[in-house]
Amino acid sequence: MATCSSIVWFRRDLRLEDNPALIAATRSGSVIPVFIWCPAEDGQFHPGRVSRWWLKQSLMHLDTSLRSLGSPLIMRKADNTLSMLLEIVEATGATQVFFNHLYDPVSLVRDHSVKQGLTEQGISVHTFNGDLLHEPWQVYDDNGQAFTVFNAYWQKCLNLPYEPEAPVLPPRRLTGPIGKILSCSAEELGLEDSSEKSSNALLARAWCPGWSYANKSLEAFLQGSLLEYATNRQKVDGVTTSLLSPHLHFGELSVRKLFYEVRTKQVTWTREANAVGEQNVTLFLRSIGFREYSRYLSFHFPFTHERSLLANLKSFPWRMDEAYFKAWRQGRTGYPLVDAGMRELWATGWLHNRIRIVVSSFFVKFLQLPWRWGMKYFWDTLLDADLECDVLGWQYISGSLPDGHELDRMDNPQVEGYRFDPDGEYVRRWLPELSRLPTEWIHHPWDAPLTALRAAGVELGTNYPRPIVEMGVARERLQASLAEMWEREAASKAILANGLEEGLGETTEVPGTGGPFHERMDVHTVVVRQLPTHSGSFLRDRLVPVLPTTSQLQAAASILHQSIPVEEDIEEAVAALPPSVPSASADLSMAGHSRPLEGHVQGFADRSQSGQEAAARLDLDFNSTAESGVRESAESDGRAVPVWSPSVLSHAQLQASAECVVPEIANVRRGSFSRRLTQSMLRANQETSSLSA
DNA sequence: GAAGTTTTGTA
DNA sequence: ACAAAACTT
């Protein structure tokens, strides 16, 4: 057995400690640690600049650690992950591949085909849970259905038998492969292009990527802000969160270890009758719960990165307004709290979770922009960009979840400003043009008397914009749009009913809309329709608005005279962040991306890991629904746009993701939803079976 | 002490 | 937005 050579395929588990794939491989002989950078497979979800910067640093750190144990990290850039793995297998004579599970839609699909491809070549593949407390297929409600509300899900998780064990220590020594294996440096992977380096240099002042720094961040958090997590949760300015999220995203820190450490703390505090401390832990664990839940949703509802979980908003008339979108990105909406947040995001890649909620809520409800645009922007710009959390966050805010905010709940940025930034310091830090405005007016400069504005050097409409949409107008517009949506839905329902009677089934078209209703909120489709004369590549770029490059941003900034943080401001801003050390990042991000590879199937339960029953069920599903992938959706103008066709785990989920069979939930309010969803999924499933029979 | 008003919490 | 809690009268 000592002669057996194993590849450990690192992905987003860039740590030595508590890494099940690495531990298992170490037991079976010599270890070849591998990282493959394969941008071609990321599609639309190619990581943004700051995220790639983090990855690069983290890889260098991991490589150093692995080297000192005796087996350096093999880094390769590839067009196809499977081919590259096979090439490395060939070169090293490895007979086994070990890796930890991922749950985002891209990885689910890729990992399944990789596993299949390796197995076909006689390589034995072993996969593990290195990212979650519980695998998504281990948690179901009393009816055996997947949860669709968070509280019930998290309650169940907390009640599952789970005795946190002390994290497994890193291996002491690794036996490396014999002979030299082709590899490149982290630099040569091309994670950072030369135009990005100067901006990225600033990031290193505030953050230390790498698994051992993640441990230090954890330590700092346990000793520091965990104590006051609950009370400080509201404070948007200053270091009050764990700052662990980028470390968690890249798996530099094991969630199981985090859970273990935090729980241990909680036990201590309970013994000391420290009720406040105990409460703090409960709240923090809840935010870990949201991270778990994001994976859970992504796994069970693999279409949620591009379509709402609920079908209730499928005919909502989102505004495809590029100018609004741009004003939001640049922090020029005229609402100081929103703008401060967007400037901070722009400059640092970081936002307090509270501010993420504020800006995303404004995005959806004041501007009525499609949530997927916002999700993509977060994916492109956040340091802790994480697809599953991104999806969960935006669906939560946009009224697409049974237990999220409803779409017609409009939060007032002025009110939120005084609640979360009572002294206006946060706004002053990020909006220098308002820095001299007294607190009285800082969150609503449009009400300020001219004398006050003049004294503060503020000229509304010139160096700081007036509100892009007034609150009252926004409210009316939202109501009107909702009314329009109800109308469309009623019409749709009537026609669908007719259609079914006539046996037309699910693809009924509604006259005058050019297609099934759900497509009206589909970014791809609508934009294509609006821009029918442009070229293919232009269209592709437009599928989802793309983050401008730094130079484009700077150009825009100079045109817009002042107030956009360009380099100097960024520097100042970053300097104002938590000083050097890994302060730990924590609030879980709403980050995201979206999009497809070709033909694959999804799912990857590992027999040895996840229990016979689950594995058997998933395997069965692979076999029965194995064909899915990119399909072409023919537009009315004849242009074909690739559309992600979700891979499928079960018939019920297939139905949930097939647009016209999406459950009827328009009027269902929170709470009562879950059961109805599953029931109507089942009903839809049965109907379809009988139709096809 | 009941009824009305304001604040707080919700991710 | 809305409900529940806290606070006033």
mmCIF file of C-alpha atoms in Angstrom, chain A residues 50-229:
data_model
loop_
_atom_site.group_PDB
_atom_site.id
_atom_site.type_symbol
_atom_site.label_atom_id
_atom_site.label_comp_id
_atom_site.label_asym_id
_atom_site.label_seq_id
_atom_site.Cartn_x
_atom_site.Cartn_y
_atom_site.Cartn_z
ATOM 1 C CA VAL A 50 -10.063 40.474 -6.196
ATOM 2 C CA SER A 51 -11.226 36.907 -5.912
ATOM 3 C CA ARG A 52 -8.460 35.742 -8.251
ATOM 4 C CA TRP A 53 -5.971 37.771 -6.251
ATOM 5 C CA TRP A 54 -7.014 35.939 -3.115
ATOM 6 C CA LEU A 55 -6.804 32.587 -4.849
ATOM 7 C CA LYS A 56 -3.314 33.298 -6.073
ATOM 8 C CA GLN A 57 -2.061 34.269 -2.617
ATOM 9 C CA SER A 58 -3.755 31.307 -1.063
ATOM 10 C CA LEU A 59 -2.192 28.897 -3.545
ATOM 11 C CA MET A 60 1.265 30.264 -2.879
ATOM 12 C CA HIS A 61 0.692 29.812 0.810
ATOM 13 C CA LEU A 62 -0.545 26.256 0.378
ATOM 14 C CA ASP A 63 2.369 25.416 -1.879
ATOM 15 C CA THR A 64 4.840 26.637 0.713
ATOM 16 C CA SER A 65 3.231 24.479 3.387
ATOM 17 C CA LEU A 66 3.056 21.412 1.172
ATOM 18 C CA ARG A 67 6.666 21.872 0.111
ATOM 19 C CA SER A 68 7.811 21.887 3.689
ATOM 20 C CA LEU A 69 5.972 18.624 4.237
ATOM 21 C CA GLY A 70 7.734 17.063 1.299
ATOM 22 C CA SER A 71 5.359 17.293 -1.654
ATOM 23 C CA PRO A 72 4.955 20.598 -3.501
ATOM 24 C CA LEU A 73 1.671 21.623 -5.060
ATOM 25 C CA ILE A 74 1.462 20.779 -8.745
ATOM 26 C CA MET A 75 -0.176 23.788 -10.404
ATOM 27 C CA ARG A 76 -1.411 23.582 -13.956
ATOM 28 C CA LYS A 77 -3.463 25.699 -16.288
ATOM 29 C CA ALA A 78 -5.808 23.721 -18.518
ATOM 30 C CA ASP A 79 -8.641 23.910 -20.977
ATOM 31 C CA ASN A 80 -10.219 20.795 -19.609
ATOM 32 C CA THR A 81 -9.936 19.582 -16.066
ATOM 33 C CA LEU A 82 -10.495 15.919 -16.794
ATOM 34 C CA SER A 83 -7.856 15.809 -19.512
ATOM 35 C CA MET A 84 -5.390 17.519 -17.237
ATOM 36 C CA LEU A 85 -6.068 15.109 -14.410
ATOM 37 C CA LEU A 86 -5.606 12.217 -16.802
ATOM 38 C CA GLU A 87 -2.367 13.736 -18.016
ATOM 39 C CA ILE A 88 -1.087 13.971 -14.451
ATOM 40 C CA VAL A 89 -2.240 10.435 -13.748
ATOM 41 C CA GLU A 90 -0.307 9.291 -16.786
ATOM 42 C CA ALA A 91 2.820 11.184 -15.806
ATOM 43 C CA THR A 92 2.852 9.996 -12.210
ATOM 44 C CA GLY A 93 1.362 6.553 -12.355
ATOM 45 C CA ALA A 94 -1.166 7.570 -9.734
ATOM 46 C CA THR A 95 -3.966 5.089 -9.222
ATOM 47 C CA GLN A 96 -6.310 7.097 -7.050
ATOM 48 C CA VAL A 97 -7.780 10.589 -6.965
ATOM 49 C CA PHE A 98 -9.116 12.214 -3.803
ATOM 50 C CA PHE A 99 -11.129 15.402 -3.569
ATOM 51 C CA ASN A 100 -13.700 17.206 -1.433
ATOM 52 C CA HIS A 101 -17.215 18.001 -2.613
ATOM 53 C CA LEU A 102 -18.380 21.324 -4.044
ATOM 54 C CA TYR A 103 -22.002 22.286 -4.563
ATOM 55 C CA ASP A 104 -22.199 25.196 -6.988
ATOM 56 C CA PRO A 105 -23.889 24.433 -10.315
ATOM 57 C CA VAL A 106 -20.659 24.542 -12.281
ATOM 58 C CA SER A 107 -18.786 22.207 -9.977
ATOM 59 C CA LEU A 108 -21.646 19.764 -9.508
ATOM 60 C CA VAL A 109 -21.670 19.132 -13.188
ATOM 61 C CA ARG A 110 -17.934 19.155 -13.789
ATOM 62 C CA ASP A 111 -17.108 16.968 -10.819
ATOM 63 C CA HIS A 112 -19.575 14.362 -11.856
ATOM 64 C CA SER A 113 -18.129 14.065 -15.305
ATOM 65 C CA VAL A 114 -14.592 14.116 -13.949
ATOM 66 C CA LYS A 115 -15.413 11.287 -11.600
ATOM 67 C CA GLN A 116 -17.002 9.347 -14.378
ATOM 68 C CA GLY A 117 -14.124 9.973 -16.743
ATOM 69 C CA LEU A 118 -11.504 8.936 -14.212
ATOM 70 C CA THR A 119 -13.411 5.833 -13.217
ATOM 71 C CA GLU A 120 -13.685 4.787 -16.849
ATOM 72 C CA GLN A 121 -9.897 4.927 -17.027
ATOM 73 C CA GLY A 122 -9.623 2.588 -14.068
ATOM 74 C CA ILE A 123 -8.695 5.271 -11.574
ATOM 75 C CA SER A 124 -10.410 4.961 -8.239
ATOM 76 C CA VAL A 125 -11.987 8.179 -7.083
ATOM 77 C CA HIS A 126 -12.727 9.030 -3.477
ATOM 78 C CA THR A 127 -14.671 12.113 -2.520
ATOM 79 C CA PHE A 128 -15.389 13.655 0.850
ATOM 80 C CA ASN A 129 -17.280 16.289 2.736
ATOM 81 C CA GLY A 130 -14.798 19.026 3.470
ATOM 82 C CA ASP A 131 -17.094 22.039 3.263
ATOM 83 C CA LEU A 132 -20.255 21.449 5.293
ATOM 84 C CA LEU A 133 -21.519 20.273 8.643
ATOM 85 C CA HIS A 134 -24.069 18.091 6.869
ATOM 86 C CA GLU A 135 -24.213 17.017 3.252
ATOM 87 C CA PRO A 136 -27.319 18.341 1.489
ATOM 88 C CA TRP A 137 -28.611 14.824 1.000
ATOM 89 C CA GLN A 138 -28.537 14.157 4.707
ATOM 90 C CA VAL A 139 -31.138 16.757 5.621
ATOM 91 C CA TYR A 140 -34.823 16.384 4.761
ATOM 92 C CA ASP A 141 -38.086 17.340 6.384
ATOM 93 C CA ASP A 142 -40.529 14.902 7.972
ATOM 94 C CA ASN A 143 -41.992 14.063 4.593
ATOM 95 C CA GLY A 144 -38.632 13.280 3.138
ATOM 96 C CA GLN A 145 -38.635 16.462 1.044
ATOM 97 C CA ALA A 146 -35.952 19.098 0.770
ATOM 98 C CA PHE A 147 -36.521 22.113 2.985
ATOM 99 C CA THR A 148 -37.402 25.401 1.313
ATOM 100 C CA VAL A 149 -37.373 27.631 4.388
ATOM 101 C CA PHE A 150 -34.281 28.408 6.358
ATOM 102 C CA ASN A 151 -35.488 28.248 9.949
ATOM 103 C CA ALA A 152 -36.910 24.778 9.615
ATOM 104 C CA TYR A 153 -33.797 23.639 7.803
ATOM 105 C CA TRP A 154 -31.430 25.052 10.392
ATOM 106 C CA GLN A 155 -33.465 23.762 13.294
ATOM 107 C CA LYS A 156 -33.273 20.320 11.780
ATOM 108 C CA CYS A 157 -29.526 20.630 11.247
ATOM 109 C CA LEU A 158 -28.951 21.664 14.830
ATOM 110 C CA ASN A 159 -30.976 18.710 16.031
ATOM 111 C CA LEU A 160 -29.247 16.152 13.857
ATOM 112 C CA PRO A 161 -26.832 13.970 15.708
ATOM 113 C CA TYR A 162 -23.569 15.751 15.197
ATOM 114 C CA GLU A 163 -20.855 15.586 17.738
ATOM 115 C CA PRO A 164 -18.254 18.034 16.636
ATOM 116 C CA GLU A 165 -14.875 16.470 16.899
ATOM 117 C CA ALA A 166 -11.613 18.242 17.316
ATOM 118 C CA PRO A 167 -10.285 19.161 13.880
ATOM 119 C CA VAL A 168 -7.860 16.728 12.305
ATOM 120 C CA LEU A 169 -4.348 18.102 12.384
ATOM 121 C CA PRO A 170 -2.309 18.542 9.218
ATOM 122 C CA PRO A 171 -0.185 15.581 8.188
ATOM 123 C CA ARG A 172 3.320 15.685 9.631
ATOM 124 C CA ARG A 173 5.018 14.613 6.491
ATOM 125 C CA LEU A 174 4.043 13.741 2.962
ATOM 126 C CA THR A 175 5.708 11.287 0.674
ATOM 127 C CA GLY A 176 5.994 13.044 -2.611
ATOM 128 C CA PRO A 177 5.902 11.433 -6.039
ATOM 129 C CA ILE A 178 8.991 9.935 -7.539
ATOM 130 C CA GLY A 179 10.565 11.949 -10.299
ATOM 131 C CA LYS A 180 9.786 15.386 -11.527
ATOM 132 C CA ILE A 181 6.303 16.423 -12.556
ATOM 133 C CA LEU A 182 5.509 19.308 -14.832
ATOM 134 C CA SER A 183 4.160 22.231 -12.854
ATOM 135 C CA CYS A 184 4.082 25.983 -12.984
ATOM 136 C CA SER A 185 4.196 28.728 -10.398
ATOM 137 C CA ALA A 186 1.158 30.497 -9.058
ATOM 138 C CA GLU A 187 2.352 33.485 -11.047
ATOM 139 C CA GLU A 188 2.318 31.508 -14.271
ATOM 140 C CA LEU A 189 -1.268 30.394 -13.802
ATOM 141 C CA GLY A 190 -2.238 33.872 -14.943
ATOM 142 C CA LEU A 191 -4.607 34.603 -12.083
ATOM 143 C CA GLU A 192 -3.644 38.244 -12.149
ATOM 144 C CA ASP A 193 -2.853 40.263 -15.226
ATOM 145 C CA SER A 194 -0.399 43.105 -15.208
ATOM 146 C CA SER A 195 -3.044 45.808 -15.318
ATOM 147 C CA GLU A 196 -4.516 44.442 -12.120
ATOM 148 C CA LYS A 197 -1.384 44.346 -10.037
ATOM 149 C CA SER A 198 -1.341 47.881 -8.775
ATOM 150 C CA SER A 199 -4.919 47.707 -7.548
ATOM 151 C CA ASN A 200 -4.291 44.322 -6.010
ATOM 152 C CA ALA A 201 -1.214 45.492 -4.167
ATOM 153 C CA LEU A 202 -3.487 47.453 -1.887
ATOM 154 C CA LEU A 203 -5.451 44.381 -0.903
ATOM 155 C CA ALA A 204 -2.426 42.891 0.792
ATOM 156 C CA ARG A 205 -2.516 45.663 3.349
ATOM 157 C CA ALA A 206 -5.839 44.570 4.674
ATOM 158 C CA TRP A 207 -5.933 40.827 4.091
ATOM 159 C CA CYS A 208 -3.741 37.781 4.476
ATOM 160 C CA PRO A 209 -4.974 34.873 2.401
ATOM 161 C CA GLY A 210 -3.789 31.402 3.315
ATOM 162 C CA TRP A 211 -4.877 28.639 5.650
ATOM 163 C CA SER A 212 -2.588 29.430 8.549
ATOM 164 C CA TYR A 213 -3.674 33.072 8.496
ATOM 165 C CA ALA A 214 -7.260 31.846 8.426
ATOM 166 C CA ASN A 215 -6.554 30.089 11.698
ATOM 167 C CA LYS A 216 -5.157 33.283 13.135
ATOM 168 C CA SER A 217 -8.233 35.172 12.003
ATOM 169 C CA LEU A 218 -10.382 32.591 13.693
ATOM 170 C CA GLU A 219 -8.418 32.964 16.895
ATOM 171 C CA ALA A 220 -8.773 36.738 16.759
ATOM 172 C CA PHE A 221 -12.493 36.449 16.212
ATOM 173 C CA LEU A 222 -13.000 34.002 19.068
ATOM 174 C CA GLN A 223 -11.124 36.317 21.403
ATOM 175 C CA GLY A 224 -12.590 39.456 19.941
ATOM 176 C CA SER A 225 -15.768 40.324 18.156
ATOM 177 C CA LEU A 226 -17.596 37.060 18.826
ATOM 178 C CA LEU A 227 -18.155 38.379 22.343
ATOM 179 C CA GLU A 228 -20.184 41.256 21.038
ATOM 180 C CA TYR A 229 -21.388 39.816 17.791
#
